[in-house]
Amino acid sequence: MAHAIPPLQPGHRVQLLEGSRELFPAMVGAIDEARSEVRLETYIFDFTGTGADIAHALERAAQRGVVVLIVVDGVGCPALPASWQHRFDRAGVQWRVYSPPGRFGLLWPGQWRRLHRKLCLVDGRTAFCGGINILDDFHDPLQGPLEAPRFDFAVQVNGPLVADVLDTMGRLWLRMQAARSLKDARLSSAFESLLAAGVEGEDEPSPPLHDAASQSSATLVLRDNVGNRGRIERAYRRAVWDARTEIIIANAYFVPGHRMRAALLGAARRGVRVRLLVQSRYENFMQYYASRPIYGAMLHAGVEIHEYAPSFLHAKVAVIDGLWATVGSSNLDPLSLLLAREANVLVEDPVFAGDLRARLVRAIAAGRQMERAEFERRPKLQRVLEWVALIAMRLALAFQGKKYL
């Protein structure tokens, strides 16, 4: 079935990583131990601050003969800095740009179908997945230095789903190689062999993780425009409908469709405590205003809405009933759920879920709860801007051949 959610499998070691300050050292450590291959996909690759630590690790790996394959999005990372282009070329790092925008940019139909997932795979044994770009926690490409770190998560995984990460990343790379007329047929053939047989040394034990890692059931859930069009949203909805006591969702761009809204409202009305952690800072017009029109019904049903205050919220995570959790790249908005390539990891494990829940509760406490009465008194100008943003989003999606909300 095209939209069936992959079943969770036991036998995983899943480590929660908060921000680049936890993710990047783990990635650098894994890359520095790589013997065969490192694959990386990201929306943004920024070389400022600790982002350069990842670049240096990839360069070192390639210099010692490890195959290093990087794919970045053509909008999120349109150009590789000239100095790093030279260094990567000299080391043998292979850099590809997914769907570079043409002369009409994002105005051309199909150009909103971006590579938004963040995946890294080392030697076919250790995978990283989440919402964190290769971007320093304290740096914003548009606004410069940040006073407080960006709030986001990723996971480090060993176990059965790593084979799905290899298959996913390998297929995209081969597709992009084909688009380049298979200029390096020998390398493409090698990758096909990897997909069929796995990398050398696969039977060796996985590298140890921190003591906090636990045995978890987990699965990789994708969203693309071929066979995985609705899987991430369906996974969310199923978990929300099954919730009995508590739902906590942290989402940077929260504009859910009517079915997801119905699931959340239904949960709140049957007594489930539903808490949403959303963005409070202005990033762009549609992101900031388009989500507001749906808040009224949520607040009326008893959903708690908390705005993250310390810095930018970039997380795309959820915890339900202290057992089910998801960490990934997919927002609950039309760009993620209808257009972009996304990847989330689903986890069932009380230890992992408890760790994520505790971090989200602390973030909620550091924010500001939206009050229903105050929301209903918001100025008329703000209401107008909200509906303008929502209509603009619908029109933009219609131009891309999609209908939402």
mmCIF file of C-alpha atoms in Angstrom:
data_model
loop_
_atom_site.group_PDB
_atom_site.id
_atom_site.type_symbol
_atom_site.label_atom_id
_atom_site.label_comp_id
_atom_site.label_asym_id
_atom_site.label_seq_id
_atom_site.Cartn_x
_atom_site.Cartn_y
_atom_site.Cartn_z
ATOM 1 C CA MET A 1 0.000 0.000 0.000
ATOM 2 C CA ALA A 2 1.559 3.295 -1.164
ATOM 3 C CA HIS A 3 0.771 5.294 1.958
ATOM 4 C CA ALA A 4 1.118 2.548 4.611
ATOM 5 C CA ILE A 5 3.251 3.528 7.588
ATOM 6 C CA PRO A 6 6.306 1.251 7.938
ATOM 7 C CA PRO A 7 5.994 -0.900 11.077
ATOM 8 C CA LEU A 8 8.236 -0.143 14.030
ATOM 9 C CA GLN A 9 10.982 -2.731 14.459
ATOM 10 C CA PRO A 10 12.755 -3.616 17.720
ATOM 11 C CA GLY A 11 16.497 -3.694 18.246
ATOM 12 C CA HIS A 12 17.475 -0.035 17.789
ATOM 13 C CA ARG A 13 19.805 2.142 19.784
ATOM 14 C CA VAL A 14 18.479 5.688 19.513
ATOM 15 C CA GLN A 15 20.204 8.688 21.077
ATOM 16 C CA LEU A 16 18.416 12.038 21.307
ATOM 17 C CA LEU A 17 20.601 15.011 20.357
ATOM 18 C CA GLU A 18 19.589 18.616 21.049
ATOM 19 C CA GLY A 19 20.935 21.313 18.760
ATOM 20 C CA SER A 20 24.152 21.410 16.802
ATOM 21 C CA ARG A 21 26.042 21.553 20.107
ATOM 22 C CA GLU A 22 25.109 17.877 20.697
ATOM 23 C CA LEU A 23 24.673 16.706 17.100
ATOM 24 C CA PHE A 24 27.879 18.029 15.541
ATOM 25 C CA PRO A 25 30.347 16.414 17.990
ATOM 26 C CA ALA A 26 28.531 13.091 17.529
ATOM 27 C CA MET A 27 28.664 13.432 13.743
ATOM 28 C CA VAL A 28 32.316 14.490 13.732
ATOM 29 C CA GLY A 29 33.192 11.513 15.923
ATOM 30 C CA ALA A 30 31.402 9.100 13.597
ATOM 31 C CA ILE A 31 32.866 10.669 10.446
ATOM 32 C CA ASP A 32 36.386 10.579 11.872
ATOM 33 C CA GLU A 33 35.970 6.817 12.429
ATOM 34 C CA ALA A 34 34.530 6.177 8.937
ATOM 35 C CA ARG A 35 36.363 3.572 6.873
ATOM 36 C CA SER A 36 34.300 3.281 3.687
ATOM 37 C CA GLU A 37 31.642 5.890 3.057
ATOM 38 C CA VAL A 38 29.915 8.996 4.412
ATOM 39 C CA ARG A 39 26.655 10.286 2.946
ATOM 40 C CA LEU A 40 25.057 13.597 3.916
ATOM 41 C CA GLU A 41 21.828 15.298 2.855
ATOM 42 C CA THR A 42 20.832 18.706 4.202
ATOM 43 C CA TYR A 43 18.748 21.711 3.271
ATOM 44 C CA ILE A 44 21.367 24.220 4.476
ATOM 45 C CA PHE A 45 25.126 23.758 4.726
ATOM 46 C CA ASP A 46 26.563 26.850 6.366
ATOM 47 C CA PHE A 47 30.311 27.029 7.057
ATOM 48 C CA THR A 48 30.078 29.589 9.871
ATOM 49 C CA GLY A 49 31.158 28.594 13.378
ATOM 50 C CA THR A 50 30.652 24.927 14.224
ATOM 51 C CA GLY A 51 29.244 24.258 10.749
ATOM 52 C CA ALA A 52 32.878 24.326 9.623
ATOM 53 C CA ASP A 53 33.613 21.445 12.043
ATOM 54 C CA ILE A 54 31.460 19.168 9.884
ATOM 55 C CA ALA A 55 33.143 20.424 6.708
ATOM 56 C CA HIS A 56 36.607 19.742 8.147
ATOM 57 C CA ALA A 57 35.561 16.234 9.220
ATOM 58 C CA LEU A 58 34.227 15.455 5.739
ATOM 59 C CA GLU A 59 37.438 16.796 4.198
ATOM 60 C CA ARG A 60 39.573 14.635 6.502
ATOM 61 C CA ALA A 61 37.507 11.555 5.654
ATOM 62 C CA ALA A 62 37.896 12.077 1.913
ATOM 63 C CA GLN A 63 41.638 12.668 2.276
ATOM 64 C CA ARG A 64 42.082 9.232 3.850
ATOM 65 C CA GLY A 65 40.154 7.529 1.030
ATOM 66 C CA VAL A 66 36.600 7.443 2.378
ATOM 67 C CA VAL A 67 33.913 8.063 -0.257
ATOM 68 C CA VAL A 68 32.144 11.293 0.779
ATOM 69 C CA LEU A 69 28.844 12.186 -0.898
ATOM 70 C CA ILE A 70 26.989 15.408 -0.075
ATOM 71 C CA VAL A 71 23.612 16.587 -1.397
ATOM 72 C CA VAL A 72 22.304 20.050 -0.523
ATOM 73 C CA ASP A 73 19.138 21.829 -1.597
ATOM 74 C CA GLY A 74 19.362 24.364 -4.404
ATOM 75 C CA VAL A 75 17.390 26.988 -2.465
ATOM 76 C CA GLY A 76 18.701 26.314 1.034
ATOM 77 C CA CYS A 77 22.325 26.195 -0.137
ATOM 78 C CA PRO A 78 22.599 27.555 -3.681
ATOM 79 C CA ALA A 79 26.391 27.985 -3.768
ATOM 80 C CA LEU A 80 29.444 26.359 -2.215
ATOM 81 C CA PRO A 81 31.961 28.988 -1.010
ATOM 82 C CA ALA A 82 34.885 29.167 -3.417
ATOM 83 C CA SER A 83 37.469 28.314 -0.759
ATOM 84 C CA TRP A 84 35.568 25.196 0.264
ATOM 85 C CA GLN A 85 34.900 24.266 -3.357
ATOM 86 C CA HIS A 86 38.662 24.134 -3.848
ATOM 87 C CA ARG A 87 39.247 22.184 -0.636
ATOM 88 C CA PHE A 88 36.503 19.655 -1.338
ATOM 89 C CA ASP A 89 37.649 19.163 -4.925
ATOM 90 C CA ARG A 90 41.229 18.620 -3.786
ATOM 91 C CA ALA A 91 40.168 16.123 -1.108
ATOM 92 C CA GLY A 92 37.730 14.268 -3.378
ATOM 93 C CA VAL A 93 34.499 15.243 -1.627
ATOM 94 C CA GLN A 94 31.576 14.939 -4.045
ATOM 95 C CA TRP A 95 29.027 17.781 -3.772
ATOM 96 C CA ARG A 96 25.669 17.800 -5.536
ATOM 97 C CA VAL A 97 22.915 20.430 -5.557
ATOM 98 C CA TYR A 98 19.314 19.216 -5.584
ATOM 99 C CA SER A 99 16.990 21.043 -7.995
ATOM 100 C CA PRO A 100 18.813 24.368 -8.481
ATOM 101 C CA PRO A 101 16.193 27.059 -9.205
ATOM 102 C CA GLY A 102 16.069 28.228 -12.819
ATOM 103 C CA ARG A 103 15.714 31.739 -14.152
ATOM 104 C CA PHE A 104 12.211 32.092 -12.667
ATOM 105 C CA GLY A 105 13.240 30.791 -9.225
ATOM 106 C CA LEU A 106 10.415 29.556 -7.012
ATOM 107 C CA LEU A 107 7.813 31.081 -9.319
ATOM 108 C CA TRP A 108 8.133 28.136 -11.695
ATOM 109 C CA PRO A 109 5.735 25.208 -11.025
ATOM 110 C CA GLY A 110 7.450 22.374 -9.182
ATOM 111 C CA GLN A 111 10.214 24.505 -7.720
ATOM 112 C CA TRP A 112 8.761 24.314 -4.214
ATOM 113 C CA ARG A 113 9.536 20.589 -4.142
ATOM 114 C CA ARG A 114 12.661 20.955 -2.069
ATOM 115 C CA LEU A 115 15.099 18.574 -0.388
ATOM 116 C CA HIS A 116 14.300 19.410 3.229
ATOM 117 C CA ARG A 117 15.364 16.208 4.984
ATOM 118 C CA LYS A 118 18.514 16.059 7.094
ATOM 119 C CA LEU A 119 20.211 12.664 6.936
ATOM 120 C CA CYS A 120 23.745 11.442 7.506
ATOM 121 C CA LEU A 121 24.957 7.856 7.139
ATOM 122 C CA VAL A 122 28.405 6.577 8.110
ATOM 123 C CA ASP A 123 29.680 3.235 6.823
ATOM 124 C CA GLY A 124 26.116 1.973 6.447
ATOM 125 C CA ARG A 125 25.927 1.408 10.219
ATOM 126 C CA THR A 126 25.314 4.722 11.976
ATOM 127 C CA ALA A 127 22.600 7.125 10.866
ATOM 128 C CA PHE A 128 21.622 10.628 11.940
ATOM 129 C CA CYS A 129 18.181 12.090 11.237
ATOM 130 C CA GLY A 130 16.387 15.194 12.447
ATOM 131 C CA GLY A 131 15.584 18.814 11.807
ATOM 132 C CA ILE A 132 19.050 20.295 12.277
ATOM 133 C CA ASN A 133 20.782 21.787 9.259
ATOM 134 C CA ILE A 134 24.547 22.069 9.047
ATOM 135 C CA LEU A 135 24.205 25.403 10.776
ATOM 136 C CA ASP A 136 25.680 26.701 14.039
ATOM 137 C CA ASP A 137 23.115 27.014 16.866
ATOM 138 C CA PHE A 138 24.111 30.620 17.494
ATOM 139 C CA HIS A 139 24.165 31.776 13.857
ATOM 140 C CA ASP A 140 21.373 32.697 11.450
ATOM 141 C CA PRO A 141 22.279 33.185 7.767
ATOM 142 C CA LEU A 142 19.913 36.166 7.494
ATOM 143 C CA GLN A 143 20.116 37.706 10.961
ATOM 144 C CA GLY A 144 23.661 36.913 12.027
ATOM 145 C CA PRO A 145 24.630 36.008 15.617
ATOM 146 C CA LEU A 146 21.891 34.784 17.965
ATOM 147 C CA GLU A 147 21.816 35.536 21.683
ATOM 148 C CA ALA A 148 20.376 32.106 22.524
ATOM 149 C CA PRO A 149 20.732 28.827 20.618
ATOM 150 C CA ARG A 150 18.210 27.690 18.032
ATOM 151 C CA PHE A 151 15.926 24.973 19.485
ATOM 152 C CA ASP A 152 16.013 21.768 17.441
ATOM 153 C CA PHE A 153 16.603 18.019 17.664
ATOM 154 C CA ALA A 154 18.108 15.039 15.860
ATOM 155 C CA VAL A 155 18.713 11.378 16.626
ATOM 156 C CA GLN A 156 21.658 9.051 16.224
ATOM 157 C CA VAL A 157 20.507 5.545 15.319
ATOM 158 C CA ASN A 158 21.978 2.079 15.036
ATOM 159 C CA GLY A 159 19.735 -0.799 14.053
ATOM 160 C CA PRO A 160 17.507 -2.149 11.283
ATOM 161 C CA LEU A 161 16.218 1.209 9.980
ATOM 162 C CA VAL A 162 19.759 2.177 8.956
ATOM 163 C CA ALA A 163 19.313 -0.068 5.908
ATOM 164 C CA ASP A 164 16.314 2.073 4.919
ATOM 165 C CA VAL A 165 18.441 5.212 5.248
ATOM 166 C CA LEU A 166 21.063 3.673 2.958
ATOM 167 C CA ASP A 167 18.418 2.742 0.405
ATOM 168 C CA THR A 168 16.808 6.192 0.583
ATOM 169 C CA MET A 169 20.027 8.151 0.214
ATOM 170 C CA GLY A 170 21.456 5.783 -2.361
ATOM 171 C CA ARG A 171 18.444 6.055 -4.633
ATOM 172 C CA LEU A 172 18.505 9.851 -4.586
ATOM 173 C CA TRP A 173 22.210 9.912 -5.374
ATOM 174 C CA LEU A 174 21.810 7.487 -8.265
ATOM 175 C CA ARG A 175 18.898 9.533 -9.599
ATOM 176 C CA MET A 176 21.020 12.663 -9.503
ATOM 177 C CA GLN A 177 23.897 10.795 -11.151
ATOM 178 C CA ALA A 178 21.536 9.784 -13.929
ATOM 179 C CA ALA A 179 20.504 13.408 -14.340
ATOM 180 C CA ARG A 180 24.180 14.218 -14.853
ATOM 181 C CA SER A 181 24.256 11.609 -17.668
ATOM 182 C CA LEU A 182 26.117 9.157 -15.453
ATOM 183 C CA LYS A 183 29.436 10.920 -15.960
ATOM 184 C CA ASP A 184 31.015 8.573 -13.451
ATOM 185 C CA ALA A 185 29.504 5.198 -14.381
ATOM 186 C CA ARG A 186 32.083 3.283 -12.346
ATOM 187 C CA LEU A 187 31.130 5.036 -9.106
ATOM 188 C CA SER A 188 27.419 4.608 -9.818
ATOM 189 C CA SER A 189 27.969 0.891 -10.281
ATOM 190 C CA ALA A 190 29.742 0.765 -6.934
ATOM 191 C CA PHE A 191 26.776 2.436 -5.245
ATOM 192 C CA GLU A 192 24.368 -0.033 -6.793
ATOM 193 C CA SER A 193 26.480 -2.801 -5.265
ATOM 194 C CA LEU A 194 26.308 -1.072 -1.885
ATOM 195 C CA LEU A 195 22.534 -0.925 -2.070
ATOM 196 C CA ALA A 196 22.365 -4.623 -2.892
ATOM 197 C CA ALA A 197 24.942 -5.945 -0.438
ATOM 198 C CA GLY A 198 25.658 -3.280 2.185
ATOM 199 C CA VAL A 199 29.071 -1.820 2.972
ATOM 200 C CA GLU A 200 32.161 -3.809 3.901
ATOM 201 C CA GLY A 201 32.318 -4.687 7.592
ATOM 202 C CA GLU A 202 28.573 -4.700 8.092
ATOM 203 C CA ASP A 203 28.750 -7.672 10.456
ATOM 204 C CA GLU A 204 30.944 -5.801 12.935
ATOM 205 C CA PRO A 205 29.308 -4.383 16.068
ATOM 206 C CA SER A 206 27.919 -0.880 15.860
ATOM 207 C CA PRO A 207 29.984 1.825 17.563
ATOM 208 C CA PRO A 208 28.851 2.446 21.145
ATOM 209 C CA LEU A 209 26.581 5.365 21.954
ATOM 210 C CA HIS A 210 26.233 7.280 25.189
ATOM 211 C CA ASP A 211 24.913 5.424 28.226
ATOM 212 C CA ALA A 212 21.562 7.207 27.808
ATOM 213 C CA ALA A 213 20.888 5.229 24.618
ATOM 214 C CA SER A 214 18.316 2.456 25.036
ATOM 215 C CA GLN A 215 16.799 -0.454 23.159
ATOM 216 C CA SER A 216 13.959 1.030 21.129
ATOM 217 C CA SER A 217 11.438 0.083 18.494
ATOM 218 C CA ALA A 218 11.784 2.516 15.618
ATOM 219 C CA THR A 219 11.187 3.101 11.924
ATOM 220 C CA LEU A 220 12.071 5.614 9.221
ATOM 221 C CA VAL A 221 9.115 7.447 7.663
ATOM 222 C CA LEU A 222 9.598 9.436 4.462
ATOM 223 C CA ARG A 223 7.630 11.988 2.480
ATOM 224 C CA ASP A 224 8.220 12.435 -1.229
ATOM 225 C CA ASN A 225 6.204 12.827 -4.406
ATOM 226 C CA VAL A 226 6.324 9.193 -5.505
ATOM 227 C CA GLY A 227 5.368 6.424 -3.067
ATOM 228 C CA ASN A 228 5.472 8.286 0.231
ATOM 229 C CA ARG A 229 3.104 11.194 -0.291
ATOM 230 C CA GLY A 230 1.196 11.060 2.996
ATOM 231 C CA ARG A 231 3.087 8.796 5.362
ATOM 232 C CA ILE A 232 4.425 11.352 7.838
ATOM 233 C CA GLU A 233 1.072 13.088 8.249
ATOM 234 C CA ARG A 234 -0.710 9.743 8.608
ATOM 235 C CA ALA A 235 1.772 8.657 11.284
ATOM 236 C CA TYR A 236 1.057 11.834 13.242
ATOM 237 C CA ARG A 237 -2.722 11.485 12.878
ATOM 238 C CA ARG A 238 -2.761 7.842 13.918
ATOM 239 C CA ALA A 239 -0.725 8.599 17.039
ATOM 240 C CA VAL A 240 -2.944 11.577 17.913
ATOM 241 C CA TRP A 241 -6.147 9.573 17.496
ATOM 242 C CA ASP A 242 -4.686 6.814 19.693
ATOM 243 C CA ALA A 243 -3.579 9.246 22.440
ATOM 244 C CA ARG A 244 -5.059 8.691 25.881
ATOM 245 C CA THR A 245 -3.417 11.167 28.257
ATOM 246 C CA GLU A 246 -1.003 13.663 26.692
ATOM 247 C CA ILE A 247 0.189 15.100 23.382
ATOM 248 C CA ILE A 248 3.137 17.502 23.111
ATOM 249 C CA ILE A 249 4.052 18.783 19.662
ATOM 250 C CA ALA A 250 6.840 21.263 18.919
ATOM 251 C CA ASN A 251 6.724 22.559 15.375
ATOM 252 C CA ALA A 252 8.456 25.522 13.796
ATOM 253 C CA TYR A 253 5.902 26.026 11.005
ATOM 254 C CA PHE A 254 2.510 24.865 12.240
ATOM 255 C CA VAL A 255 -0.255 25.109 9.620
ATOM 256 C CA PRO A 256 -1.918 21.661 9.764
ATOM 257 C CA GLY A 257 -4.579 20.581 7.299
ATOM 258 C CA HIS A 258 -8.169 19.962 8.305
ATOM 259 C CA ARG A 259 -7.703 16.252 9.097
ATOM 260 C CA MET A 260 -4.782 16.917 11.405
ATOM 261 C CA ARG A 261 -6.682 19.769 13.051
ATOM 262 C CA ALA A 262 -9.677 17.469 13.539
ATOM 263 C CA ALA A 263 -7.473 14.855 15.192
ATOM 264 C CA LEU A 264 -6.005 17.396 17.631
ATOM 265 C CA LEU A 265 -9.386 18.912 18.431
ATOM 266 C CA GLY A 266 -10.883 15.453 18.938
ATOM 267 C CA ALA A 267 -8.084 14.526 21.343
ATOM 268 C CA ALA A 268 -8.572 17.706 23.398
ATOM 269 C CA ARG A 269 -12.345 17.179 23.568
ATOM 270 C CA ARG A 270 -11.994 13.639 24.902
ATOM 271 C CA GLY A 271 -9.783 14.850 27.741
ATOM 272 C CA VAL A 272 -6.265 14.438 26.370
ATOM 273 C CA ARG A 273 -3.950 17.260 27.427
ATOM 274 C CA VAL A 274 -2.705 18.773 24.158
ATOM 275 C CA ARG A 275 0.225 21.188 24.265
ATOM 276 C CA LEU A 276 1.660 22.896 21.184
ATOM 277 C CA LEU A 277 5.021 24.663 21.202
ATOM 278 C CA VAL A 278 5.133 27.055 18.243
ATOM 279 C CA GLN A 279 7.322 29.789 16.854
ATOM 280 C CA SER A 280 6.993 33.249 18.373
ATOM 281 C CA ARG A 281 9.645 35.063 16.325
ATOM 282 C CA TYR A 282 8.958 36.565 12.927
ATOM 283 C CA GLU A 283 10.882 34.805 10.128
ATOM 284 C CA ASN A 284 8.716 35.424 7.087
ATOM 285 C CA PHE A 285 5.246 36.734 6.355
ATOM 286 C CA MET A 286 3.431 33.488 5.530
ATOM 287 C CA GLN A 287 5.155 31.495 8.275
ATOM 288 C CA TYR A 288 4.276 34.006 10.946
ATOM 289 C CA TYR A 289 0.713 34.931 10.010
ATOM 290 C CA ALA A 290 -0.777 31.930 8.158
ATOM 291 C CA SER A 291 -0.887 29.749 11.258
ATOM 292 C CA ARG A 292 -2.826 32.260 13.395
ATOM 293 C CA PRO A 293 -6.342 31.755 11.925
ATOM 294 C CA ILE A 294 -6.446 28.158 13.221
ATOM 295 C CA TYR A 295 -5.477 29.068 16.794
ATOM 296 C CA GLY A 296 -8.971 30.219 17.792
ATOM 297 C CA ALA A 297 -10.606 26.806 17.375
ATOM 298 C CA MET A 298 -7.651 25.141 19.089
ATOM 299 C CA LEU A 299 -7.847 27.418 22.122
ATOM 300 C CA HIS A 300 -11.636 27.053 22.275
ATOM 301 C CA ALA A 301 -11.275 23.248 22.452
ATOM 302 C CA GLY A 302 -8.789 23.490 25.313
ATOM 303 C CA VAL A 303 -5.547 23.033 23.378
ATOM 304 C CA GLU A 304 -2.657 24.811 25.099
ATOM 305 C CA ILE A 305 -0.558 26.917 22.719
ATOM 306 C CA HIS A 306 2.862 28.022 23.939
ATOM 307 C CA GLU A 307 5.115 30.371 21.994
ATOM 308 C CA TYR A 308 8.834 29.624 22.271
ATOM 309 C CA ALA A 309 10.579 32.709 23.577
ATOM 310 C CA PRO A 310 14.353 32.299 24.097
ATOM 311 C CA SER A 311 15.363 32.021 20.414
ATOM 312 C CA PHE A 312 14.205 30.588 17.103
ATOM 313 C CA LEU A 313 12.203 27.374 17.302
ATOM 314 C CA HIS A 314 13.207 24.971 14.533
ATOM 315 C CA ALA A 315 12.159 21.643 16.061
ATOM 316 C CA LYS A 316 9.781 19.185 14.388
ATOM 317 C CA VAL A 317 9.144 16.696 17.187
ATOM 318 C CA ALA A 318 6.322 15.173 19.225
ATOM 319 C CA VAL A 319 5.781 12.962 22.283
ATOM 320 C CA ILE A 320 2.494 11.150 22.927
ATOM 321 C CA ASP A 321 1.521 9.323 26.132
ATOM 322 C CA GLY A 322 5.152 9.219 27.249
ATOM 323 C CA LEU A 323 5.881 6.354 24.847
ATOM 324 C CA TRP A 324 5.529 7.341 21.174
ATOM 325 C CA ALA A 325 7.877 9.988 19.794
ATOM 326 C CA THR A 326 8.976 11.389 16.468
ATOM 327 C CA VAL A 327 12.032 13.442 15.529
ATOM 328 C CA GLY A 328 12.605 14.621 11.996
ATOM 329 C CA SER A 329 12.610 17.326 9.364
ATOM 330 C CA SER A 330 8.886 17.558 8.610
ATOM 331 C CA ASN A 331 6.866 20.513 9.799
ATOM 332 C CA LEU A 332 3.098 20.258 10.052
ATOM 333 C CA ASP A 333 2.582 22.682 7.197
ATOM 334 C CA PRO A 334 1.803 22.339 3.481
ATOM 335 C CA LEU A 335 5.388 22.775 2.297
ATOM 336 C CA SER A 336 6.518 19.749 4.292
ATOM 337 C CA LEU A 337 3.396 17.626 3.960
ATOM 338 C CA LEU A 338 2.674 18.216 0.270
ATOM 339 C CA LEU A 339 5.857 19.237 -1.515
ATOM 340 C CA ALA A 340 9.220 18.602 0.160
ATOM 341 C CA ARG A 341 11.336 15.498 0.624
ATOM 342 C CA GLU A 342 11.255 14.848 4.367
ATOM 343 C CA ALA A 343 12.454 12.177 6.801
ATOM 344 C CA ASN A 344 11.265 11.435 10.344
ATOM 345 C CA VAL A 345 12.202 8.694 12.765
ATOM 346 C CA LEU A 346 9.365 7.225 14.859
ATOM 347 C CA VAL A 347 10.350 5.735 18.218
ATOM 348 C CA GLU A 348 8.443 3.732 20.811
ATOM 349 C CA ASP A 349 10.440 3.664 24.012
ATOM 350 C CA PRO A 350 9.552 5.195 27.400
ATOM 351 C CA VAL A 351 13.154 6.192 28.178
ATOM 352 C CA PHE A 352 13.659 8.007 24.879
ATOM 353 C CA ALA A 353 10.189 9.582 24.983
ATOM 354 C CA GLY A 354 10.734 10.645 28.582
ATOM 355 C CA ASP A 355 13.992 12.383 27.679
ATOM 356 C CA LEU A 356 12.383 14.286 24.802
ATOM 357 C CA ARG A 357 9.319 15.137 26.891
ATOM 358 C CA ALA A 358 11.447 16.588 29.699
ATOM 359 C CA ARG A 359 13.287 18.846 27.251
ATOM 360 C CA LEU A 360 10.041 20.024 25.681
ATOM 361 C CA VAL A 361 8.459 20.734 29.066
ATOM 362 C CA ARG A 362 11.470 22.897 29.975
ATOM 363 C CA ALA A 363 11.135 24.762 26.673
ATOM 364 C CA ILE A 364 7.417 25.292 27.275
ATOM 365 C CA ALA A 365 8.168 26.694 30.717
ATOM 366 C CA ALA A 366 10.627 29.141 29.159
ATOM 367 C CA GLY A 367 7.989 30.387 26.701
ATOM 368 C CA ARG A 368 4.711 32.213 26.890
ATOM 369 C CA GLN A 369 1.274 30.589 26.924
ATOM 370 C CA MET A 370 -1.284 32.082 24.570
ATOM 371 C CA GLU A 371 -4.525 33.021 26.352
ATOM 372 C CA ARG A 372 -7.826 32.625 24.547
ATOM 373 C CA ALA A 373 -9.248 35.986 25.679
ATOM 374 C CA GLU A 374 -6.103 37.826 24.668
ATOM 375 C CA PHE A 375 -6.020 36.082 21.300
ATOM 376 C CA GLU A 376 -9.608 37.078 20.578
ATOM 377 C CA ARG A 377 -8.749 40.729 21.316
ATOM 378 C CA ARG A 378 -5.935 40.890 18.763
ATOM 379 C CA PRO A 379 -6.072 43.986 16.494
ATOM 380 C CA LYS A 380 -8.101 44.016 13.282
ATOM 381 C CA LEU A 381 -4.970 44.738 11.246
ATOM 382 C CA GLN A 382 -3.385 41.546 12.526
ATOM 383 C CA ARG A 383 -6.518 39.578 11.589
ATOM 384 C CA VAL A 384 -6.368 41.011 8.069
ATOM 385 C CA LEU A 385 -2.694 40.091 7.736
ATOM 386 C CA GLU A 386 -3.459 36.565 8.927
ATOM 387 C CA TRP A 387 -6.080 35.979 6.251
ATOM 388 C CA VAL A 388 -3.925 37.619 3.574
ATOM 389 C CA ALA A 389 -1.107 35.225 4.489
ATOM 390 C CA LEU A 390 -3.428 32.219 4.468
ATOM 391 C CA ILE A 391 -4.930 33.141 1.094
ATOM 392 C CA ALA A 392 -1.455 33.805 -0.318
ATOM 393 C CA MET A 393 -0.364 30.357 0.854
ATOM 394 C CA ARG A 394 -3.377 28.714 -0.791
ATOM 395 C CA LEU A 395 -2.771 30.554 -4.067
ATOM 396 C CA ALA A 396 0.916 29.670 -4.060
ATOM 397 C CA LEU A 397 0.080 26.020 -3.463
ATOM 398 C CA ALA A 398 -2.538 26.083 -6.209
ATOM 399 C CA PHE A 399 0.126 27.386 -8.590
ATOM 400 C CA GLN A 400 2.232 24.386 -7.608
ATOM 401 C CA GLY A 401 -0.728 22.104 -8.353
ATOM 402 C CA LYS A 402 -1.647 21.429 -4.704
ATOM 403 C CA LYS A 403 -4.725 22.042 -2.591
ATOM 404 C CA TYR A 404 -4.560 22.385 1.177
ATOM 405 C CA LEU A 405 -6.645 23.405 4.179
#
